CSV table of C-alpha atoms and ligand atoms in Angstrom, one decimal:
chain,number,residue,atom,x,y,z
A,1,UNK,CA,103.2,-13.4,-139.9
A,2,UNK,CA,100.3,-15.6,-138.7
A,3,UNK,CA,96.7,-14.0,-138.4
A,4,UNK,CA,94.9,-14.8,-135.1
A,5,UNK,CA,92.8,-17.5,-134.4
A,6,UNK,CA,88.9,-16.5,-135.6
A,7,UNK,CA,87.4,-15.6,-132.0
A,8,UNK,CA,83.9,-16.5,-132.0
A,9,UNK,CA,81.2,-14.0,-131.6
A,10,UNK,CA,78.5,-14.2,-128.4
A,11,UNK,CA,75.4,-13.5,-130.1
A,12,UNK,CA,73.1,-15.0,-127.7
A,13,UNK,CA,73.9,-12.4,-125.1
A,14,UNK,CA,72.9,-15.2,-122.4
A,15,UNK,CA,75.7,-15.8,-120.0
A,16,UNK,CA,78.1,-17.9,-121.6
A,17,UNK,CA,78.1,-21.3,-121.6
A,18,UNK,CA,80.3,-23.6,-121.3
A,19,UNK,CA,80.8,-27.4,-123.0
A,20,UNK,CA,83.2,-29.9,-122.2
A,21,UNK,CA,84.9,-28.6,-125.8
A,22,UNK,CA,84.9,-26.3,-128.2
A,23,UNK,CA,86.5,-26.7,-132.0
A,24,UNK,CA,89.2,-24.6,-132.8
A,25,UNK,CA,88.7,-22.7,-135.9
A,26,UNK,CA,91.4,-20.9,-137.4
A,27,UNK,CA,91.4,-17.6,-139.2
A,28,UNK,CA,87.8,-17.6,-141.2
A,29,UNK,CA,90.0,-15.7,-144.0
A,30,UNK,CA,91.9,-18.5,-144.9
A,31,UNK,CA,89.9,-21.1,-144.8
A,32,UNK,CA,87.8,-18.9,-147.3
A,33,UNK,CA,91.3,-18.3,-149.6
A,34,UNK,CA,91.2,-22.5,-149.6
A,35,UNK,CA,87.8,-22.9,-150.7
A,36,UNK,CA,88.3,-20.3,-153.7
A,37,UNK,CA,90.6,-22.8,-154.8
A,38,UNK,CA,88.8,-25.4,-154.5
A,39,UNK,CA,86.2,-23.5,-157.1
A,40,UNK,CA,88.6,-22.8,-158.9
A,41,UNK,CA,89.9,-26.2,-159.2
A,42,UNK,CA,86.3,-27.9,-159.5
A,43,UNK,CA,87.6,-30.6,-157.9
A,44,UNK,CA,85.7,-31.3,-154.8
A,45,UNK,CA,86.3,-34.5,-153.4
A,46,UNK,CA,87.7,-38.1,-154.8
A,47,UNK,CA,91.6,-38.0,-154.2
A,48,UNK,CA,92.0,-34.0,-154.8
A,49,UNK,CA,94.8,-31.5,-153.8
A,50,UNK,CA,94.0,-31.0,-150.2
A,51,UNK,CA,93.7,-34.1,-149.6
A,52,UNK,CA,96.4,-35.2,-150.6
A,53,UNK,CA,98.4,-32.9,-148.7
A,54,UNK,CA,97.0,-33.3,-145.5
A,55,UNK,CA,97.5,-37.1,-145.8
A,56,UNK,CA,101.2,-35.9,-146.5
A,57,UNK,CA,100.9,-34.1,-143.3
A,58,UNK,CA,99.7,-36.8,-141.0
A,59,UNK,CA,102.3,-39.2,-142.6
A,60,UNK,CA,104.9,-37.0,-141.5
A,61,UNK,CA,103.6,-36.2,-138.2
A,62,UNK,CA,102.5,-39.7,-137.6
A,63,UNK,CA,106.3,-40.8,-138.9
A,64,UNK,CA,104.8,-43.5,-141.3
A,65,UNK,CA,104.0,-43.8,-144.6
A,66,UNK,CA,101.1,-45.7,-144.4
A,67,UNK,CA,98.4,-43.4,-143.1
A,68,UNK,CA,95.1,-43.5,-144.9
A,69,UNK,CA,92.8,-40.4,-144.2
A,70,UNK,CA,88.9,-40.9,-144.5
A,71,UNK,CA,85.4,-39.6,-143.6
A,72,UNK,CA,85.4,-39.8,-140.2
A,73,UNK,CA,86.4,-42.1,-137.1
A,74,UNK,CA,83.8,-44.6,-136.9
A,75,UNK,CA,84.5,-45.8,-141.2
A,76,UNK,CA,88.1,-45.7,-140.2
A,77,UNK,CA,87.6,-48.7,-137.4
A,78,UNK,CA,85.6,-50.8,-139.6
A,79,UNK,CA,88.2,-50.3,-143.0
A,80,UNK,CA,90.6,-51.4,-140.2
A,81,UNK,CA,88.2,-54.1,-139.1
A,82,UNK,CA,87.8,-55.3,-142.5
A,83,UNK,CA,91.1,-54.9,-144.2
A,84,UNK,CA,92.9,-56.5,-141.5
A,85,UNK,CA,90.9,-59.6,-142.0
A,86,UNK,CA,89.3,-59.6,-138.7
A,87,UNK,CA,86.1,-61.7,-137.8
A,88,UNK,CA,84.8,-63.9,-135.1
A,89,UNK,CA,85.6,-63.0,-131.7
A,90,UNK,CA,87.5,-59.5,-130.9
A,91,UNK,CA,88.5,-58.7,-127.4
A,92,UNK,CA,87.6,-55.4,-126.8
A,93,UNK,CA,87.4,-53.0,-123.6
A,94,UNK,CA,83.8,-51.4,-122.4
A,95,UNK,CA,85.2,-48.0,-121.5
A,96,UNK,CA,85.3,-46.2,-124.6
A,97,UNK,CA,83.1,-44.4,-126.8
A,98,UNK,CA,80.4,-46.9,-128.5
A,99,UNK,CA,82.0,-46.8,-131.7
A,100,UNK,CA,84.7,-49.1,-130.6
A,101,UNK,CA,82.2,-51.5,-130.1
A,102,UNK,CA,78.9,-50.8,-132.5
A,103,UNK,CA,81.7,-51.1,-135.4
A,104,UNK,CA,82.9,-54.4,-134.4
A,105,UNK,CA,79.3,-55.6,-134.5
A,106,UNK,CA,78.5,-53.6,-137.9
A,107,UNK,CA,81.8,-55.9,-139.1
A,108,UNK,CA,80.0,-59.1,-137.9
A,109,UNK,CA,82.5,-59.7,-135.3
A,110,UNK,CA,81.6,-60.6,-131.7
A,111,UNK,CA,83.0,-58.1,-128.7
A,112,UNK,CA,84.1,-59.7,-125.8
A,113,UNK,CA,84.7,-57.5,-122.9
A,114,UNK,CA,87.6,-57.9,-120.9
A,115,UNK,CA,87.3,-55.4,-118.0
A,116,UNK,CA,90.1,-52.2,-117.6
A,117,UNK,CA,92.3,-51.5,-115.4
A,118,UNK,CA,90.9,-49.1,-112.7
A,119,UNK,CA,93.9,-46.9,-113.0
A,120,UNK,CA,94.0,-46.3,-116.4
A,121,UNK,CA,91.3,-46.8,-117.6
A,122,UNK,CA,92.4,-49.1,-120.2
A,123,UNK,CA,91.9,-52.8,-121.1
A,124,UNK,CA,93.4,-54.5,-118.5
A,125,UNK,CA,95.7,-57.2,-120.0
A,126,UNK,CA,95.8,-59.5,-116.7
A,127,UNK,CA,92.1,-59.8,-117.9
A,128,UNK,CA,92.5,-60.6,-121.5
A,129,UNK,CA,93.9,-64.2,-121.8
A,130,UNK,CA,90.9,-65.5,-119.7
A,131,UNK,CA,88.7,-64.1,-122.5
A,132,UNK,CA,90.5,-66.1,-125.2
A,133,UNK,CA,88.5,-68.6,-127.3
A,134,UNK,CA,89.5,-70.8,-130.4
A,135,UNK,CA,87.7,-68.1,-132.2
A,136,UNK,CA,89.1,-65.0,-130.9
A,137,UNK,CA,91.2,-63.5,-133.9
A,138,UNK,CA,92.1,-60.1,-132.5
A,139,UNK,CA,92.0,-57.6,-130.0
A,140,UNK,CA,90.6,-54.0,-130.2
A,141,UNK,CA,91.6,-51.2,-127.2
A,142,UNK,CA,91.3,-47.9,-126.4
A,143,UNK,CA,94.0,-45.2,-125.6
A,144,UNK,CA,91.2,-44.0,-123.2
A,145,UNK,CA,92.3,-39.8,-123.4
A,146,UNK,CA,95.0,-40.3,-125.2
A,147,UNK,CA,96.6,-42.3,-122.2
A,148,UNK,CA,98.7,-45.2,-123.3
A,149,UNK,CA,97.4,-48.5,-122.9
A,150,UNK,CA,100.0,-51.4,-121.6
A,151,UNK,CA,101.2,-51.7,-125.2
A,152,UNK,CA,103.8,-53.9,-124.1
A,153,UNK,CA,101.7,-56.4,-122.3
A,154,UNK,CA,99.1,-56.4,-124.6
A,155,UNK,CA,101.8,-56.7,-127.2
A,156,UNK,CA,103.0,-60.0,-125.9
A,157,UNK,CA,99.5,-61.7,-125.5
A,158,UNK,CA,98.8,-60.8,-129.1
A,159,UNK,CA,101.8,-62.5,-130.0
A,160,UNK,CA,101.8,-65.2,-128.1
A,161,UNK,CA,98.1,-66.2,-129.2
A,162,UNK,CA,98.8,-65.2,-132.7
A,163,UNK,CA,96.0,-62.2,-132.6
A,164,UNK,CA,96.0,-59.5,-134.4
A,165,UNK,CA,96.2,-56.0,-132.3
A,166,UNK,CA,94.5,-52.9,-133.3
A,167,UNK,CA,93.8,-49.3,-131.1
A,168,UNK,CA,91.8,-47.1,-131.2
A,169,UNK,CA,94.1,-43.9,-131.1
A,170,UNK,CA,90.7,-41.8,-131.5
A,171,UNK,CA,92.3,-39.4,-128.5
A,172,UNK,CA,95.8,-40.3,-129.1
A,173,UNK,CA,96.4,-37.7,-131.8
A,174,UNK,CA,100.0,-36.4,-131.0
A,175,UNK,CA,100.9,-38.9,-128.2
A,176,UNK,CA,103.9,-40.5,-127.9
A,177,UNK,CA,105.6,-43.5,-125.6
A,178,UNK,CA,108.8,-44.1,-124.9
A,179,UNK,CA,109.5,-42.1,-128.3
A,180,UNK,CA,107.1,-43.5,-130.6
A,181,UNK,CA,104.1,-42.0,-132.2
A,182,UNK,CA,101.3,-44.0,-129.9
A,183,UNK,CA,99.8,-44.7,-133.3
A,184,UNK,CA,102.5,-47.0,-134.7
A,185,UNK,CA,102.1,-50.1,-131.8
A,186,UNK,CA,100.0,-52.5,-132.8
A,187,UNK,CA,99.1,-53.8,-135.6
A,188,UNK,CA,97.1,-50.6,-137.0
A,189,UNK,CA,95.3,-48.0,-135.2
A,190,UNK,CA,92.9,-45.0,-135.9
A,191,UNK,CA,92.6,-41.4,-135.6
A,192,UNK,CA,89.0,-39.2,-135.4
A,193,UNK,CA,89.4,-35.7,-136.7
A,194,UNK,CA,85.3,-34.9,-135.5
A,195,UNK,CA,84.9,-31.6,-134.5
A,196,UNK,CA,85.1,-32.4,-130.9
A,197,UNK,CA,88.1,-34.0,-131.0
A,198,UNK,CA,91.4,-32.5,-130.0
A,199,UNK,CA,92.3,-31.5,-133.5
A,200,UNK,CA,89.6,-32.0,-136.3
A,201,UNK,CA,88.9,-31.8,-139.8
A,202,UNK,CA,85.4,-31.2,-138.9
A,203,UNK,CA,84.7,-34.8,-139.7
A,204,UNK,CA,87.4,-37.3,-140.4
A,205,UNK,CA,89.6,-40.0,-139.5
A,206,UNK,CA,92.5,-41.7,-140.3
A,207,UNK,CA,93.6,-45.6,-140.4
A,208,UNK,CA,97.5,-46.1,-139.5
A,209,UNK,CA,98.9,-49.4,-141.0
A,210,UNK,CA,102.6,-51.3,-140.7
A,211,UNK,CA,102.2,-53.4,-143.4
A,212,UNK,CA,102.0,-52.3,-147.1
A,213,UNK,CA,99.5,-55.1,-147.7
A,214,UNK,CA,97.4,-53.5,-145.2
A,215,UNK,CA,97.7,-50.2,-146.3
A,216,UNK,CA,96.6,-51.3,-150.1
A,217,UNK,CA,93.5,-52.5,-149.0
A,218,UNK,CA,92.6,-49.7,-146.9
A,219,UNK,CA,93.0,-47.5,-150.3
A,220,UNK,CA,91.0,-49.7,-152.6
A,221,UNK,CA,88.8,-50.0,-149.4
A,222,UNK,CA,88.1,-45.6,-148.7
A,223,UNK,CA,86.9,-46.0,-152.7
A,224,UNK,CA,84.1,-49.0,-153.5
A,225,UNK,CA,87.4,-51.0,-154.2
A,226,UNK,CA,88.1,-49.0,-157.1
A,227,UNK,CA,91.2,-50.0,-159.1
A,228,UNK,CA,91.1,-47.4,-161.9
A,229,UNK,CA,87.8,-47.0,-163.7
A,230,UNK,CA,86.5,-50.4,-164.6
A,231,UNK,CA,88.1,-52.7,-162.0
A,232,UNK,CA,87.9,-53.6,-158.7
A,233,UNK,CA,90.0,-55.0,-155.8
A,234,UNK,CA,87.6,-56.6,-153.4
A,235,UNK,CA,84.6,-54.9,-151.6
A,236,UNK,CA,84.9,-51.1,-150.8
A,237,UNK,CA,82.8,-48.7,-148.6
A,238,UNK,CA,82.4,-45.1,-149.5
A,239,UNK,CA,85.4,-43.4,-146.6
A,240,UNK,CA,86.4,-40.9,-148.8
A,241,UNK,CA,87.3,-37.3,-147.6
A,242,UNK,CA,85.9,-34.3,-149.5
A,243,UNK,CA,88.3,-31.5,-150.3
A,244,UNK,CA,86.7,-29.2,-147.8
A,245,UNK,CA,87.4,-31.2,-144.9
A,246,UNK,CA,91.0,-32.0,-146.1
A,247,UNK,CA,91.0,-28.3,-146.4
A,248,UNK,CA,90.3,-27.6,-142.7
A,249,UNK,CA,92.6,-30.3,-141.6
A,250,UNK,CA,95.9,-29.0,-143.4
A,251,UNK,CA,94.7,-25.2,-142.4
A,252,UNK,CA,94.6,-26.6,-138.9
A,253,UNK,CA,98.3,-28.2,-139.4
A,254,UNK,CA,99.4,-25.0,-139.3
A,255,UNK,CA,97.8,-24.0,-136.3
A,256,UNK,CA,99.2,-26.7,-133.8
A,257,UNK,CA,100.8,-25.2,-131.7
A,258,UNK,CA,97.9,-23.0,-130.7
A,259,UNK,CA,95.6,-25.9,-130.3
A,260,UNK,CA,98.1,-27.7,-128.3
A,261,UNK,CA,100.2,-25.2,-126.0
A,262,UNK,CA,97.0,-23.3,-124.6
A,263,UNK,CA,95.9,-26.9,-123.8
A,264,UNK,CA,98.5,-27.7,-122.0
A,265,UNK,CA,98.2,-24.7,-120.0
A,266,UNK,CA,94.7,-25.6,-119.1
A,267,UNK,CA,95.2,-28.8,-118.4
A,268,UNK,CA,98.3,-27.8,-115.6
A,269,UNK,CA,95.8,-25.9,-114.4
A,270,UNK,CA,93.3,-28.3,-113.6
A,271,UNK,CA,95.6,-30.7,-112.7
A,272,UNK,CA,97.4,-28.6,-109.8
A,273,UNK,CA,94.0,-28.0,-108.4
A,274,UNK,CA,92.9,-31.2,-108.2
A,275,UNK,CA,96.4,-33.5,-108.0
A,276,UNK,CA,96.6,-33.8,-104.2
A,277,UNK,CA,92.7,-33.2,-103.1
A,278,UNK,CA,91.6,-36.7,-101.8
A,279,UNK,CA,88.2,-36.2,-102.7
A,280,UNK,CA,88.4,-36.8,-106.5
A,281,UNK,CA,91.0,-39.6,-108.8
A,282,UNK,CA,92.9,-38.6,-111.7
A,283,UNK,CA,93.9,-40.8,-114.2
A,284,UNK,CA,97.0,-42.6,-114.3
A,285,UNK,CA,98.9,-42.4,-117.3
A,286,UNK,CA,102.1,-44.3,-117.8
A,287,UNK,CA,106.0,-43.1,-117.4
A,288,UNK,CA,107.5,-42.1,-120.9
A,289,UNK,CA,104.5,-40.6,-122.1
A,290,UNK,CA,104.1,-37.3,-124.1
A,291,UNK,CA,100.4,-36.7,-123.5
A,292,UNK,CA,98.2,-34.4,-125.7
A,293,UNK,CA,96.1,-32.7,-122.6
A,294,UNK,CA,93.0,-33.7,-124.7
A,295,UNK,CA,90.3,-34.6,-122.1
A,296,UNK,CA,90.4,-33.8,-118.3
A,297,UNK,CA,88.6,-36.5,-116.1
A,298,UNK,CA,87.4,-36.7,-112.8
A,299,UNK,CA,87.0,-39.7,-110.6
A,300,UNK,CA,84.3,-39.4,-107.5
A,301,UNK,CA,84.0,-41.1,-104.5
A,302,UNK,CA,80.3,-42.6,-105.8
A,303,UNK,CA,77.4,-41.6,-108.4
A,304,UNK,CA,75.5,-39.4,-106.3
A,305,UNK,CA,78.7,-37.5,-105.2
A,306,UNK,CA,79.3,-36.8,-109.7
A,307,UNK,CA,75.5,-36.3,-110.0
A,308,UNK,CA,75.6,-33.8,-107.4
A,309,UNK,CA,78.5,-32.0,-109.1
A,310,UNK,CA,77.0,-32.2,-112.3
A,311,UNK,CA,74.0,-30.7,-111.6
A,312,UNK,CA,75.6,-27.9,-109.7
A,313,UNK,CA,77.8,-27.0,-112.8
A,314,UNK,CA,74.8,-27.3,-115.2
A,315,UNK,CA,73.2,-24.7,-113.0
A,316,UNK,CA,76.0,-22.7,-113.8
A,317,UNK,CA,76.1,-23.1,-117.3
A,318,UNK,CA,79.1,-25.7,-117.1
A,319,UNK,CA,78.2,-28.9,-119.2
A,320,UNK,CA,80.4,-31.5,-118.8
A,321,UNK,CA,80.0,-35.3,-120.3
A,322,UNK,CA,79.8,-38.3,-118.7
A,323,UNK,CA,83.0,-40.0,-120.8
A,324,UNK,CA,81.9,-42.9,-120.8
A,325,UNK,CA,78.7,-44.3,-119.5
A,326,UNK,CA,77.2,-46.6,-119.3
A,327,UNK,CA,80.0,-49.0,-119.5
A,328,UNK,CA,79.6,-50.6,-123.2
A,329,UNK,CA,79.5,-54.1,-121.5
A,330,UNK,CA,76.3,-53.2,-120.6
A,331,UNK,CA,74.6,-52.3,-124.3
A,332,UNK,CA,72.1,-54.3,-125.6
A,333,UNK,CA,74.5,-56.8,-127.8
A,334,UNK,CA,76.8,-57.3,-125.1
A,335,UNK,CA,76.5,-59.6,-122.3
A,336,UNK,CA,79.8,-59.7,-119.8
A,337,UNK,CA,80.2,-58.5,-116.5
A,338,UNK,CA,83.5,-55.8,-116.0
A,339,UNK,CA,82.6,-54.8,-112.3
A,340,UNK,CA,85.8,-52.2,-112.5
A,341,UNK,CA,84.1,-50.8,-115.5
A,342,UNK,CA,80.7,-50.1,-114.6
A,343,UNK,CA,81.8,-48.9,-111.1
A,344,UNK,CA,84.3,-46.1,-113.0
A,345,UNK,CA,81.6,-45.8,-115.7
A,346,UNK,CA,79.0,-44.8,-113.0
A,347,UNK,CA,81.7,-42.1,-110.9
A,348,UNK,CA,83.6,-40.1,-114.0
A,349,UNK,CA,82.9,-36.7,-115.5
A,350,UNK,CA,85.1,-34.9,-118.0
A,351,UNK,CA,85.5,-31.4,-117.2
A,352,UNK,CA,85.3,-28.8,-120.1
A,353,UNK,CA,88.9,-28.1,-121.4
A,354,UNK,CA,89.7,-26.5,-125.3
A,355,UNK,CA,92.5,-24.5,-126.5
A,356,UNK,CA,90.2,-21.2,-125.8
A,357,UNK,CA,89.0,-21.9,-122.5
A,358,UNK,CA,89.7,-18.5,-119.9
A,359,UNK,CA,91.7,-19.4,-116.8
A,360,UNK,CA,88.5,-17.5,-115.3
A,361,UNK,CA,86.1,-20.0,-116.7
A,362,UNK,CA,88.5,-22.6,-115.4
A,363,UNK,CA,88.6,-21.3,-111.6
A,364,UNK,CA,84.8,-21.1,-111.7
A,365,UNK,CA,84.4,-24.5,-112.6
A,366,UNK,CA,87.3,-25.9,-109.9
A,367,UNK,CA,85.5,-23.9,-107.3
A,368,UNK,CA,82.1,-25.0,-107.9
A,369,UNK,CA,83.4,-28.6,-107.5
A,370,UNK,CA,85.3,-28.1,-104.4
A,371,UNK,CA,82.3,-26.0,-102.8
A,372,UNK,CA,80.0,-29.4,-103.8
A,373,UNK,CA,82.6,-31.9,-102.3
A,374,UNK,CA,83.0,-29.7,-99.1
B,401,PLP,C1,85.1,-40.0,-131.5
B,401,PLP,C2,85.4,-41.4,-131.3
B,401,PLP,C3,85.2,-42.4,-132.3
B,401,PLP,C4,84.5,-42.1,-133.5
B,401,PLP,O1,85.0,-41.1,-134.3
B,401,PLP,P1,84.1,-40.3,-135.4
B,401,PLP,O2,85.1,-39.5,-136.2
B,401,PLP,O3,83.2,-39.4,-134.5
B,401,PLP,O4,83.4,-41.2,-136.2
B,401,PLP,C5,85.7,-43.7,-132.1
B,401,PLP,N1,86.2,-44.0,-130.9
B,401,PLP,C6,86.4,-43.2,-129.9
B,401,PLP,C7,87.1,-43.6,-128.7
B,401,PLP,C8,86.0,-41.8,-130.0
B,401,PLP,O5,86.1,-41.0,-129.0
């Protein structure tokens, strides 16, 4: 029925090496078959065929109609940013990638940093209200690897202040709480589909409304503000997806299942060998959850303890990432002190986990760690 996944072909013949992820690409053939019609077509970008049905796609998978695909992650946040009105001070949590932040700043809006709980990993709301100003008008977290912030708590404070509450739901592609689609709390959140995330378009994004007046802007927003040929609806940015991404995003559609399950494999894997040694944290993700297995993280003891791991699996061709450090808080725009932060910031290392990885690759790298903590 289905062809197999393309395998790729080792033509370094070095000993393999292996990165914290690797894009799944699905069967070269078919991708090819999609780009003959695309040539065929001529239509290459601006609203075509492909894109169209991978938004159709998303919106079904996401459960909500108002799902926006664009370019890529980072133009998602700031069309969120921007549509949603936001300006003036956004509370926002310094454990995340730096586009949280950098795109707050690129919208003229001040991050504050409210530190995260050390558990999570996620904005801490017991730490948010404090952070309130007469010109705070929103609040932007992180589902830190695809783990569920307090949407609940968070949820009340943005209420209760009137503040508007977006997410981040770059990792959070497929998770669900307590039977939602993580993407549909809040106000709005966003999706990357970069080729490093859990499932990609090779670049891409997505911005994930609740309100129709929302969602309008975000469309006049992916296209200069474009309302038919000769007017416009406010300012625009360029966040349009070309064909050939949209392409690779509804081939991969089809190909779920073996970019999830295999994941979830891996990540079992990881997690029974590491779940009850003392030496090393996992994260703590909350009950109700339906997680995605995206990311695998490690908590040490101290930073020379991870360093010393690190270097032992770079000597062995195992390149994890330091997700996230430094501690955004810490950036040259910013200046706040989250003590829980930096210290996680300066002690975490994501292990390498992808829907290809070998259980052999995967004992190498558990047993390389244990031998450095022992
Ligand atoms: C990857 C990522 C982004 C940016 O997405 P791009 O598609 O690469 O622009 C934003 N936030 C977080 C948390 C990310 O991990």
């Amino acid at each position: 029925m289905q062809s197999t996944p393309h395998k790729q072909v080792d033509v370094s013949h070095e000993e393999e090496r292996l990165f914290v992820t690797q894009s799944f690409l699905p069967p070269l053939e078919e991708y090819q078959a999609m780009v003959a019609q695309i040539w065929e077509s001529g239509r290459l970008t601006n609203n075509g065929p492909f894109l169209k049905q991978f938004e159709a796609s998303l919106r079904a998978f996401c459960s909500n109609e108002l799902v926006n695909a664009v370019n890529n992650g980072t133009i998602a946040l700031q069309i969120m940013i921007e549509a949603l009105g936001v300006e003036g001070e956004v509370i926002t949590t310094p454990f995340s990638y730096v586009a949280t932040s950098s795109s707050l700043k690129w919208q003229n809006c001040q991050p504050v940093f409210a530190d995260i709980d050390p558990n999570t990993y996620n904005l801490d709301p017991a730490k948010i209200e404090s952070c309130i100003t007469e010109n705070t008008t929103a609040i932007l977290a992180t589902h830190v690897f695809g783990s569920p912030c307090d949407v609940e708590a968070i949820g009340a404070i943005a209420e209760k202040h009137g503040l508007i509450l977006m997410y981040d739901a770059a990792h959070a592609f497929g998770v669900s709480y307590k039977g939602r689609p993580l993407v549909n709390y809040g106000h709005a959140s966003i999706l990357s589909f970069h080729a490093t995330k859990l499932f990609h378009s090779i670049e891409g994004g997505a911005i994930i409304t609740n309100k129709k007046e929302h969602f309008d802007r975000c469309v006049y927003m992916r296209n200069f503000g474009h309302h038919g040929e000769e007017a416009f609806q406010g300012k625009g940015i360029n966040g349009k997806l070309s064909e050939f991404h949209a392409a690779m995003g509804v081939l991969n559609f089809k190909y779920l299942d073996q970019i999830m399950l295999p994941r979830k494999q891996a990540w079992l894997f990881y997690y029974d060998s590491f779940n009850e040694d003392s030496r090393v944290k996992l994260q703590h993700v909350l009950d109700d959850t339906v997680q995605n297995h995206s990311y695998f993280s490690l908590l040490f003891d101290n930073e020379s303890q991870m360093l010393k791991v690190r270097e032992a699996l770079h000597k062995e061709n195992v390149f994890p990432r330091r997700y996230f450090y430094p501690s955004l808080n810490t950036l040259p725009y910013a200046n706040a002190s989250c003590p829980v932060a930096e210290d996680i910031a300066s002690r975490i290392l994501c292990i390498p986990i992808h829907s290809s990885i070998e259980l052999e690759s995967q004992e190498k790298v558990v047993s390389i760690i244990r031998r450095e903590l022992s």
